[in-house]
Short mmCIF file of C-alpha atoms and ligand atoms in Angstrom, two decimals:
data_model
loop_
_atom_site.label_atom_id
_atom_site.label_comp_id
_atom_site.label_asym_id
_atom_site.label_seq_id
_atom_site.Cartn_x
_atom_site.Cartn_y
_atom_site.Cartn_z
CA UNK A 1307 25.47 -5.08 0.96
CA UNK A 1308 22.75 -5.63 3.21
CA UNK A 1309 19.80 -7.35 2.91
CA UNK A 1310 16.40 -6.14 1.63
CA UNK A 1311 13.43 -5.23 4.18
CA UNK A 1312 10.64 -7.91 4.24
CA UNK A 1313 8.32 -5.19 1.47
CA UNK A 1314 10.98 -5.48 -0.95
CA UNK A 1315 11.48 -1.52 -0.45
CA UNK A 1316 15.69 -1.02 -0.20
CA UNK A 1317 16.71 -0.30 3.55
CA UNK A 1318 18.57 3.08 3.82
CA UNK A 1319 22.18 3.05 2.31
CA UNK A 1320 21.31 -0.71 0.42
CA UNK A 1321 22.79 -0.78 -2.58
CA UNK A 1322 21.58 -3.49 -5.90
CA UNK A 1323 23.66 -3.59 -8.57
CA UNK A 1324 22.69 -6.45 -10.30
CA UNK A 1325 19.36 -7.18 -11.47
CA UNK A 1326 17.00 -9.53 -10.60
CA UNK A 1327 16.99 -12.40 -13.07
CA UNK A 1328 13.72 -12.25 -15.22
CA UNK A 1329 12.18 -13.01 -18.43
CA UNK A 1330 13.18 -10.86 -21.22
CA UNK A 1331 10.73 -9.88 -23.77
CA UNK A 1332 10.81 -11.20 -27.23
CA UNK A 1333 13.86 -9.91 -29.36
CA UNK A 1334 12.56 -6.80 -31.29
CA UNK A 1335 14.12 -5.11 -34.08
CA UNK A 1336 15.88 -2.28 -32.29
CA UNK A 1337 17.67 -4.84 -30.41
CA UNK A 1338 19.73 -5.83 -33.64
CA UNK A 1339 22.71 -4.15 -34.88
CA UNK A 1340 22.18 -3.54 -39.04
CA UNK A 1341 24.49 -6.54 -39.36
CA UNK A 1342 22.27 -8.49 -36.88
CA UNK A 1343 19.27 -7.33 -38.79
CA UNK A 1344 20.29 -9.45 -41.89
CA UNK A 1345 21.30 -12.03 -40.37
CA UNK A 1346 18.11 -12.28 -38.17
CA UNK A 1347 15.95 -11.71 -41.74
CA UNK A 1348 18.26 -14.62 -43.48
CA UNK A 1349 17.30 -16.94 -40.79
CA UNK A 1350 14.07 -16.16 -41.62
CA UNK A 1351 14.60 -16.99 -45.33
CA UNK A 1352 14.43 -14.08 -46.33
CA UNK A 1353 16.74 -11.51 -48.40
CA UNK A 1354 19.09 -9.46 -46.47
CA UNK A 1355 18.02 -6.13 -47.99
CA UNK A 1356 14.80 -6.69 -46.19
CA UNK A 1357 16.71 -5.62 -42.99
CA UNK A 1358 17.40 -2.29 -44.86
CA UNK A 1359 13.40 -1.89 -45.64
CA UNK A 1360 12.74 -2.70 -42.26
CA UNK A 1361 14.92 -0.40 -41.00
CA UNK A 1362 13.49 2.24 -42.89
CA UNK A 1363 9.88 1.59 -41.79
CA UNK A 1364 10.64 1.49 -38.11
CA UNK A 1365 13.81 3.93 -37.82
CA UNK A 1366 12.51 6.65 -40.55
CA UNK A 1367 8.72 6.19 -40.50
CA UNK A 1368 8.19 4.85 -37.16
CA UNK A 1369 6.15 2.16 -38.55
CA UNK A 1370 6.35 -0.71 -35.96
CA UNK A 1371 3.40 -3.03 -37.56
CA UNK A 1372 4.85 -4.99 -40.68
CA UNK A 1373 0.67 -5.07 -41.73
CA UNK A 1374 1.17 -1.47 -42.71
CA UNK A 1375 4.94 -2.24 -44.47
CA UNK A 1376 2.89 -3.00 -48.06
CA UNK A 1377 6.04 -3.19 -49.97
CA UNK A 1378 6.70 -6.30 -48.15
CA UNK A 1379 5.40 -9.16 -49.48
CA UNK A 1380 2.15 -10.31 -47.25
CA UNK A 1381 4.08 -14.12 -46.01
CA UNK A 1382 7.04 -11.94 -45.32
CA UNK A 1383 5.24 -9.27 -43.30
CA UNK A 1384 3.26 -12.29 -40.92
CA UNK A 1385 7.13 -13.48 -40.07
CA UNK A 1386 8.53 -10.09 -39.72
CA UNK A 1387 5.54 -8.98 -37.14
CA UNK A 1388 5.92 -12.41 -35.22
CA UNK A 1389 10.08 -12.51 -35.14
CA UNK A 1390 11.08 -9.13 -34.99
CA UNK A 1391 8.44 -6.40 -34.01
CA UNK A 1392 6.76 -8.25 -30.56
CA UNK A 1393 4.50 -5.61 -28.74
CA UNK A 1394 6.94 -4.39 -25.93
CA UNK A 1395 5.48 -1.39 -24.34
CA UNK A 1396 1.56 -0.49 -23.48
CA UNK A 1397 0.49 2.72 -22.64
CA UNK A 1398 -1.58 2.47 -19.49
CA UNK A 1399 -1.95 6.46 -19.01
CA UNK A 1400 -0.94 9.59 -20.77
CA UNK A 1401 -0.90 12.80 -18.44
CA UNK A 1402 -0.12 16.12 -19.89
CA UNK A 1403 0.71 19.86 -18.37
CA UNK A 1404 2.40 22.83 -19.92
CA UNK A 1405 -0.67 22.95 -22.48
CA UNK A 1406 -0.19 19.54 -23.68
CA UNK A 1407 3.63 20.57 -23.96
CA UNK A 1408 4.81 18.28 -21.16
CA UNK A 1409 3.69 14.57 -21.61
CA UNK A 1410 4.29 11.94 -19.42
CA UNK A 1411 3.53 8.29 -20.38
CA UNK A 1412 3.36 5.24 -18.44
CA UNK A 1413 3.85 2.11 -19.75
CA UNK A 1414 3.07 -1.86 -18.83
CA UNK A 1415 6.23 -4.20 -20.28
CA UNK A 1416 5.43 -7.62 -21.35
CA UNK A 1417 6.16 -8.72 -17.71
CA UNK A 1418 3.69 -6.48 -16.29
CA UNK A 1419 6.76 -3.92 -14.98
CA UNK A 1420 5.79 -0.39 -15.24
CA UNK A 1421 8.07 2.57 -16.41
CA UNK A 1422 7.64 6.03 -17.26
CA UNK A 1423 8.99 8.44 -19.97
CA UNK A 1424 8.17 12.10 -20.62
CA UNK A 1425 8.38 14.27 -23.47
CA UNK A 1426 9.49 17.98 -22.90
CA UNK A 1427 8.59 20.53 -25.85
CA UNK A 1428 10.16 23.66 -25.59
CA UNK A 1429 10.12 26.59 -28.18
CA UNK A 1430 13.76 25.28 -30.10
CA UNK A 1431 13.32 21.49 -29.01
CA UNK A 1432 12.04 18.44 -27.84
CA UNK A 1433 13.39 15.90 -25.43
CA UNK A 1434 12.71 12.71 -24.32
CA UNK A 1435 13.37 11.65 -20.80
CA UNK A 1436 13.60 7.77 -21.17
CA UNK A 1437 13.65 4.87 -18.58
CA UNK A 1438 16.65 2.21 -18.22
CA UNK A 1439 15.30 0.42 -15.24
CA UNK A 1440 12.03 -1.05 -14.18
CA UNK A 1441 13.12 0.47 -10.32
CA UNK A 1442 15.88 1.65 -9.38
CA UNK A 1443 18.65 0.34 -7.16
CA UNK A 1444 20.72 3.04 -6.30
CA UNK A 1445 18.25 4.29 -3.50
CA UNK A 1446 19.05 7.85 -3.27
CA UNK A 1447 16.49 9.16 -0.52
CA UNK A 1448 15.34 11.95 -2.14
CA UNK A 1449 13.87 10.19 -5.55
CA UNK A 1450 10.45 8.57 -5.82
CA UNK A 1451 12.22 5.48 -8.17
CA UNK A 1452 14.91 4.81 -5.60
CA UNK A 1453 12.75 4.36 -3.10
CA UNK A 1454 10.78 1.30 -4.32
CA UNK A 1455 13.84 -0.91 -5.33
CA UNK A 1456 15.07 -2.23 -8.44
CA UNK A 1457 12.27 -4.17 -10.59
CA UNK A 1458 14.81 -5.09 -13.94
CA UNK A 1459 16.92 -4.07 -16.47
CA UNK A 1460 14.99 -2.94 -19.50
CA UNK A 1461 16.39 -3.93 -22.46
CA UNK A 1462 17.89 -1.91 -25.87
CA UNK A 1463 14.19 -2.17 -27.83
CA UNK A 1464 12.02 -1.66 -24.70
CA UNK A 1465 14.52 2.16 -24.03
CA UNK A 1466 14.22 2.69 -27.91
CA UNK A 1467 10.64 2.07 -28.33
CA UNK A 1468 10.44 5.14 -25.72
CA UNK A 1469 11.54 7.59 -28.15
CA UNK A 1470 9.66 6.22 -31.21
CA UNK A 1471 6.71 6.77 -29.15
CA UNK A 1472 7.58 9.79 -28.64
CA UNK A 1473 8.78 11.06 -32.12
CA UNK A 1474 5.53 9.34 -33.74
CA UNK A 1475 3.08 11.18 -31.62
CA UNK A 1476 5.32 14.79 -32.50
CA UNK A 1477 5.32 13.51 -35.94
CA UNK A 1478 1.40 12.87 -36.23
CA UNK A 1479 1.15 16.35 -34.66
CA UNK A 1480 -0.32 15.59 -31.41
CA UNK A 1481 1.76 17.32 -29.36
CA UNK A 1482 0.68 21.47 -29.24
CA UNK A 1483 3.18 23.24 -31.75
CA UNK A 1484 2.64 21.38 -35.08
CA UNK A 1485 4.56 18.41 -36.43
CA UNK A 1486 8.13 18.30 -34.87
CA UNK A 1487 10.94 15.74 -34.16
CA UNK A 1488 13.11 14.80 -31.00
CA UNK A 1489 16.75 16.27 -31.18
CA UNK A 1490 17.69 15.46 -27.44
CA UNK A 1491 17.21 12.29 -25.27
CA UNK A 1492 18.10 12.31 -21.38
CA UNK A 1493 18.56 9.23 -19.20
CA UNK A 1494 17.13 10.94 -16.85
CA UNK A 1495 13.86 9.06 -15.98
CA UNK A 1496 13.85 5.63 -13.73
CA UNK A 1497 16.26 3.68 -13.37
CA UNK A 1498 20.49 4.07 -13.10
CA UNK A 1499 21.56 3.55 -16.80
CA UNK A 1500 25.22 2.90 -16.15
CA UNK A 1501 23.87 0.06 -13.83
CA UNK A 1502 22.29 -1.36 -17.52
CA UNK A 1503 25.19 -0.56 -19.20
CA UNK A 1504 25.23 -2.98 -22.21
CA UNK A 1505 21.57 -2.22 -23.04
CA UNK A 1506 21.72 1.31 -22.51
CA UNK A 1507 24.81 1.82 -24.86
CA UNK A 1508 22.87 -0.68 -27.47
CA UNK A 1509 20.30 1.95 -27.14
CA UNK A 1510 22.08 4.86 -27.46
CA UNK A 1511 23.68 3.74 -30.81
CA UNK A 1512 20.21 2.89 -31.95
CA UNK A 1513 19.49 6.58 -31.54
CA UNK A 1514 22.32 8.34 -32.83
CA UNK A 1515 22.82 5.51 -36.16
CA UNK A 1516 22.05 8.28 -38.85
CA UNK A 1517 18.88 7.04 -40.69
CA UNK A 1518 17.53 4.69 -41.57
CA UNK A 1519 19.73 2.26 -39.47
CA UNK A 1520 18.68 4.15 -36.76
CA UNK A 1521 17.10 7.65 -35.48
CA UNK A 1522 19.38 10.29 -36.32
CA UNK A 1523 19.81 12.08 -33.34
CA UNK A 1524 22.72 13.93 -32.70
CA UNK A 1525 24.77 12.45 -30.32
CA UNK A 1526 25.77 15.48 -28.39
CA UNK A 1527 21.75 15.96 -28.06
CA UNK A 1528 21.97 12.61 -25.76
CA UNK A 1529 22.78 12.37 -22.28
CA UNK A 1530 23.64 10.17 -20.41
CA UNK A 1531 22.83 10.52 -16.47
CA UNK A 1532 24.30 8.88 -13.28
CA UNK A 1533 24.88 8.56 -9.65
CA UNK A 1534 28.74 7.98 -10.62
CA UNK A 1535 29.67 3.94 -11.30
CA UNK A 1536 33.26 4.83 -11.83
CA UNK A 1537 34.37 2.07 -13.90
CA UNK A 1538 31.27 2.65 -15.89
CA UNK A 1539 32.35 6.21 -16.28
CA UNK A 1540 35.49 5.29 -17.62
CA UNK A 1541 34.15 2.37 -20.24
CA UNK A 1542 31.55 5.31 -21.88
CA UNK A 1543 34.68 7.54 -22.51
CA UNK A 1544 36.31 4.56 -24.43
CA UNK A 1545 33.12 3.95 -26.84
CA UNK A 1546 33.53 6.82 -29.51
CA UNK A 1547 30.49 7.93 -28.43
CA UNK A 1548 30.43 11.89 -27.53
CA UNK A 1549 27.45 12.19 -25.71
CA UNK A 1550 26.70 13.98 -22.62
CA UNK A 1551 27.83 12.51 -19.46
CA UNK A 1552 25.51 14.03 -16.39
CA UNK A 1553 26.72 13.41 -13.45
CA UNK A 1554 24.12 13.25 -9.87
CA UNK A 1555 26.56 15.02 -7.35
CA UNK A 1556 24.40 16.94 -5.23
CA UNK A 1557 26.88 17.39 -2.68
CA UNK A 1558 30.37 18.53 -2.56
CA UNK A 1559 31.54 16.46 0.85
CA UNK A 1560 31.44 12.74 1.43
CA UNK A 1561 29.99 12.91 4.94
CA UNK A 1562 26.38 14.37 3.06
CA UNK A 1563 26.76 12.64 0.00
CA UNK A 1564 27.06 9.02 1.60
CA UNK A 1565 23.67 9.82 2.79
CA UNK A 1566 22.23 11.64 -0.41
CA UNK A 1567 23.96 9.65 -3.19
CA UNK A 1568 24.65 6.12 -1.37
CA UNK A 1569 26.82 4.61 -4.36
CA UNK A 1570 29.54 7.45 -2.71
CA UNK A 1571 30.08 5.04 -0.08
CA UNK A 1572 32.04 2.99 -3.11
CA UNK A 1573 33.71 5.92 -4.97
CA UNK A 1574 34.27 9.45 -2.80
CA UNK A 1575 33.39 12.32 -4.78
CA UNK A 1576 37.23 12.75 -5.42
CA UNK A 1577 37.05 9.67 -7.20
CA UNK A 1578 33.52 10.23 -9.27
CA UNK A 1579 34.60 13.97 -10.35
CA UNK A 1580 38.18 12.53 -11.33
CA UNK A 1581 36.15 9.79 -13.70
CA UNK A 1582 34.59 12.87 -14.34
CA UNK A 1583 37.10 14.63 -15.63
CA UNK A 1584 38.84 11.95 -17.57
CA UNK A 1585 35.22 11.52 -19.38
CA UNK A 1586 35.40 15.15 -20.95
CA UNK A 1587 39.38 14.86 -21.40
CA UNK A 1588 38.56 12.06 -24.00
CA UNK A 1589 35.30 12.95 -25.22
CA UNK A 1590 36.15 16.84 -25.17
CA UNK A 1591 32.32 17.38 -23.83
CA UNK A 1592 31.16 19.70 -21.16
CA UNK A 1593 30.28 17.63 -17.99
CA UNK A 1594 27.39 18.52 -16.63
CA UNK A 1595 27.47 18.49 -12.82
CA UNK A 1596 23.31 17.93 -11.29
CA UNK A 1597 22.62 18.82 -7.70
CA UNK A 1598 19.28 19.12 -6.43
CA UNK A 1599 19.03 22.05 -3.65
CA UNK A 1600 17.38 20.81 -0.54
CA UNK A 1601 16.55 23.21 1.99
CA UNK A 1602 19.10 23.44 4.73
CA UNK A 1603 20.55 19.76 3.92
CA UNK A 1604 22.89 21.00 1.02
CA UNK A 1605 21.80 24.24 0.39
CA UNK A 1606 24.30 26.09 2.45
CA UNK A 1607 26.83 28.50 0.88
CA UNK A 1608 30.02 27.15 2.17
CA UNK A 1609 28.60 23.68 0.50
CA UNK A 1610 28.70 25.93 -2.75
CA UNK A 1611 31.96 27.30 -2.49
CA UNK A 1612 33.61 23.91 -1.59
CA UNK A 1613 31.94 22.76 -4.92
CA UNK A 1614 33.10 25.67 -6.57
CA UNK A 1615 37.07 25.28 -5.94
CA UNK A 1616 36.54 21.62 -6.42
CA UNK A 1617 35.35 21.88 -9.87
CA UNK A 1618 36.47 25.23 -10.97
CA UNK A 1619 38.62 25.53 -14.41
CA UNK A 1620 37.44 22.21 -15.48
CA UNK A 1621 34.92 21.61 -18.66
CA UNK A 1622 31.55 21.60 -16.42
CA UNK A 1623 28.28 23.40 -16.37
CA UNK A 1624 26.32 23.09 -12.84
CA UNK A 1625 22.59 22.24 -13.15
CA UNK A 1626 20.87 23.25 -9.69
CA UNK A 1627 17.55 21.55 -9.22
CA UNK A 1628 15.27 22.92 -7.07
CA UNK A 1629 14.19 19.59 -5.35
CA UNK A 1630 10.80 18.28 -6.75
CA UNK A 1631 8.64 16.79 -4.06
CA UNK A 1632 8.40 13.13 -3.55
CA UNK A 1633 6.17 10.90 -1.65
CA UNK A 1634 7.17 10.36 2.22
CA UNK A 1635 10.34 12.46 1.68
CA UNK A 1636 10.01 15.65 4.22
CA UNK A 1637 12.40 17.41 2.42
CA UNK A 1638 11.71 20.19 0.17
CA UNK A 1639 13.16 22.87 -1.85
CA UNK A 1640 15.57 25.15 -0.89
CA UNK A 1641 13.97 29.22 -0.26
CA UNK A 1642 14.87 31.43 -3.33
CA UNK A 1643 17.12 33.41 -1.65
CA UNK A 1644 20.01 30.72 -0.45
CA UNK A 1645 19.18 29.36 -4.16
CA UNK A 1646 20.33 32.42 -5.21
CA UNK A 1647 23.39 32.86 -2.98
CA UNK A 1648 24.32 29.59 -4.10
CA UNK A 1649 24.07 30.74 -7.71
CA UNK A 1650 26.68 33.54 -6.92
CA UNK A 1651 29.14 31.58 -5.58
CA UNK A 1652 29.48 29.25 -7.97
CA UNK A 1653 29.96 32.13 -10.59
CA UNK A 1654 32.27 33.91 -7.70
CA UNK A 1655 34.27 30.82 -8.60
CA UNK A 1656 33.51 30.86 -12.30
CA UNK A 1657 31.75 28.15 -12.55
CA UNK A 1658 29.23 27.95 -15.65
CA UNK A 1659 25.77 27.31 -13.66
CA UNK A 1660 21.96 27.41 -14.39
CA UNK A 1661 18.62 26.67 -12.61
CA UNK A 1662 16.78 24.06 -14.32
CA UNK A 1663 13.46 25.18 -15.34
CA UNK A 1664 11.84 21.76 -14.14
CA UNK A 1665 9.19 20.91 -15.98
CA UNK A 1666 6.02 18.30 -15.05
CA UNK A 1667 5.82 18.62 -11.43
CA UNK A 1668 2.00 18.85 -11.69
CA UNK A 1669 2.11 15.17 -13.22
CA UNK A 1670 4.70 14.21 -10.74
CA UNK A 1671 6.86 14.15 -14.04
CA UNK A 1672 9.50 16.04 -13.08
CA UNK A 1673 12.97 14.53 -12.46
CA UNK A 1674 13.16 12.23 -9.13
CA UNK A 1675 9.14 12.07 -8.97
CA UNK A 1676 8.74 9.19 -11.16
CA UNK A 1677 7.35 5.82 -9.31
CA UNK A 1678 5.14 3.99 -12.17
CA UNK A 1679 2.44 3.96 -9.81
CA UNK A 1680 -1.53 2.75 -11.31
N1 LIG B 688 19.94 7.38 -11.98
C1 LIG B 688 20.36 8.48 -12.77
C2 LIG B 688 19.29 9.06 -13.67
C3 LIG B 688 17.92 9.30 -13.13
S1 LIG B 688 17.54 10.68 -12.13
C4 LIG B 688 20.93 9.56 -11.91
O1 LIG B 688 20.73 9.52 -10.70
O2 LIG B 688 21.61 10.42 -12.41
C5 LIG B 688 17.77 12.16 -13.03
C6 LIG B 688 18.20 13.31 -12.11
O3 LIG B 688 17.14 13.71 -11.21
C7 LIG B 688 19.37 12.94 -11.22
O4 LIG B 688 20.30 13.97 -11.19
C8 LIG B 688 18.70 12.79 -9.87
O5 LIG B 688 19.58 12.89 -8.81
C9 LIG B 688 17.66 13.89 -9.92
N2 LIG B 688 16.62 13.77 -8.91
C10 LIG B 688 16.18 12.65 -8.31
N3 LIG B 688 15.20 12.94 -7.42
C11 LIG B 688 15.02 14.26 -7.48
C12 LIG B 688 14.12 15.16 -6.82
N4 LIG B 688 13.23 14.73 -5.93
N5 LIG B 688 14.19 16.47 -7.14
C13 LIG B 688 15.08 16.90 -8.06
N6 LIG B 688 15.93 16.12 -8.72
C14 LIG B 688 15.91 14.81 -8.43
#
């Protein structure tokens, strides 16, 4: 590894896996497995079937202020609100596109880090792209996050309290559409979440605990992105969880993806795609392979056919993404019509592929733009 630049910024290729050490914001409800719940209210002297209340204000209701829980006694409430429901995130701005259907927030942690998170209605659904990271420290070249470094690790409440925010503003109705719920939840804004994997899987079984221990949401609805930790890849497949693994490829040949992707100068693509494929062996789910097309870096069409015999007749679906414009990047998005030749060879091969319809590019919301900026 080498060493960080005197601004902090990563220098090309510098890879941080490990966090720097900070103060972690006050333990919050979502942290806490049910079991940990009771125990946490015991210690507080109070009954254990006050965890189960709880959990039904905050993981059914989305009530996060014990002053409004008026079934609780009013002693009870004070040490719930002071033990278990700290304020963890702030919104500092809300900016919307898409007719109020696209909403990104960003947020101030107790510690003064900034994230972002967007929601994305569509006509069928709702999904909430969700931060792991403060930063990021994979520093792929081509995304806003990567290229300011790695803040922190956020932890289980702070990626949680992401999607209650979300849910309680489609709940209250202010998103365009009436009153609605969120069914999917991407990993997909800053951060690497298989670089914060113990938070990120506390999180996910927050989400996907049927109510009221925790939000309901389907698990196949939740994925899961990354620029390919291989071990990391391997320890998801063993949790019982079946959500979606997404994997950041975005080129089929090491020599480009050491540049694009710098974790592949720890595991080759053979070695991420074979993760890959022992992920959907043992969760039976669909891989989903994400490649951003850059104009005339890895646009080219023998770049999609070598991606097209190495991951043809396996359980995959290709996501191209046109490239989204980032700050100081002078790369940009590939022309429509080597898009499209790229389309046909995948399918030549017979691989599943679409173009994500990227949404929140006008709020710099859209995936890879995301820098938490004031
Ligand atoms: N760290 C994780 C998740 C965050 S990024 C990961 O890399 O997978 C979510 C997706 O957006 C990734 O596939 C990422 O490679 C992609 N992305 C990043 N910058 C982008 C950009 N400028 N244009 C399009 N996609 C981008």
């Amino acid at each position: 590894m080498s060493t960080a630049s005197p601004t902090g910024a990563p220098v090309p290729g510098q890879l941080t896996f490990v966090a720097p050490r900070r103060a972690k914001p006050a333990r919050h409800l979502a942290d806490l497995t049910m079991a940990e719940r009771r125990a946490a209210v015991a210690e507080l002297g109070e009954k254990p079937f006050r965890a189960d209340q709880l959990s039904r204000h905050y993981f059914e209701k989305l009530n996060g202020d014990p002053e409004l829980m008026t079934d609780l006694p009013a002693a009870a409430r004070e040490k719930f609100a002071t033990a278990l429901f700290p304020r963890l995130l702030t919104s500092v701005r809300e900016m919307t596109t898409d007719g109020g259907t696209t909403r990104k927030t960003l947020w101030r942690l107790f510690d003064g880090a900034l994230v972002e998170s967007v929601l994305m209605r569509y006509t069928d659904r709702t999904t909430m792209c969700v931060s792991s990271q403060a930063g990021c420290g994979m520093n792929c070249p081509f995304c806003a996050t990567g290229q300011a470094g790695l803040t922190r690790n956020m932890t289980t409440a702070e990626i949680v309290e992401q999607v209650v925010a979300g849910a309680r503003a489609l709940g209250a109705g202010e998103v365009p559409g009436g009153p609605g719920r969120v069914g999917n939840v991407v990993f997909m804004g800053m951060g690497e979440p298989l670089a914060n994997y113990r938070a990120v899987i506390g999180a996910v079984r927050r989400m996907v605990e049927p109510v009221p221990h925790g939000l309901g949401i389907s698990a196949r609805g939740v994925t899961v992105s990354t620029v390919g930790l291989v071990p990391a890849i391997g320890k998801l497949a063993d949790e019982g969880l079946p959500v979606t693994l997404a994997l950041s490829l975005h080129a089929p040949d090491d020599e480009l993806r050491d540049t694009l992707v710098p974790i592949n100068t720890r595991w080759k693509v053979a070695e991420v795609l074979e993760a890959a494929w022992g992920y959907a062996a043992k969760t039976g789910r669909r891989v989903s392979i994400e490649y951003a097309l850059i104009k005339d870096i890895n646009d080219q069409e023998w770049r999609a056919d070598l991606l097209g015999r190495l991951i043809r007749n396996r359980l995959v679906h290709v996501n191209l993404i046109p490239l989204n414009p980032t700050p100081g990047s002078k790369w940009t998005a590939s022309r429509p019509e080597d898009e499209r030749a790229f389309v046909r060879r995948l399918e030549f091969h017979g691989v599943p592929v679409t173009v994500r319809d990227t949404r929140g590019r006008e709020i710099d919301g859209a995936c890879g733009q995301l820098a938490a900026a004031e």
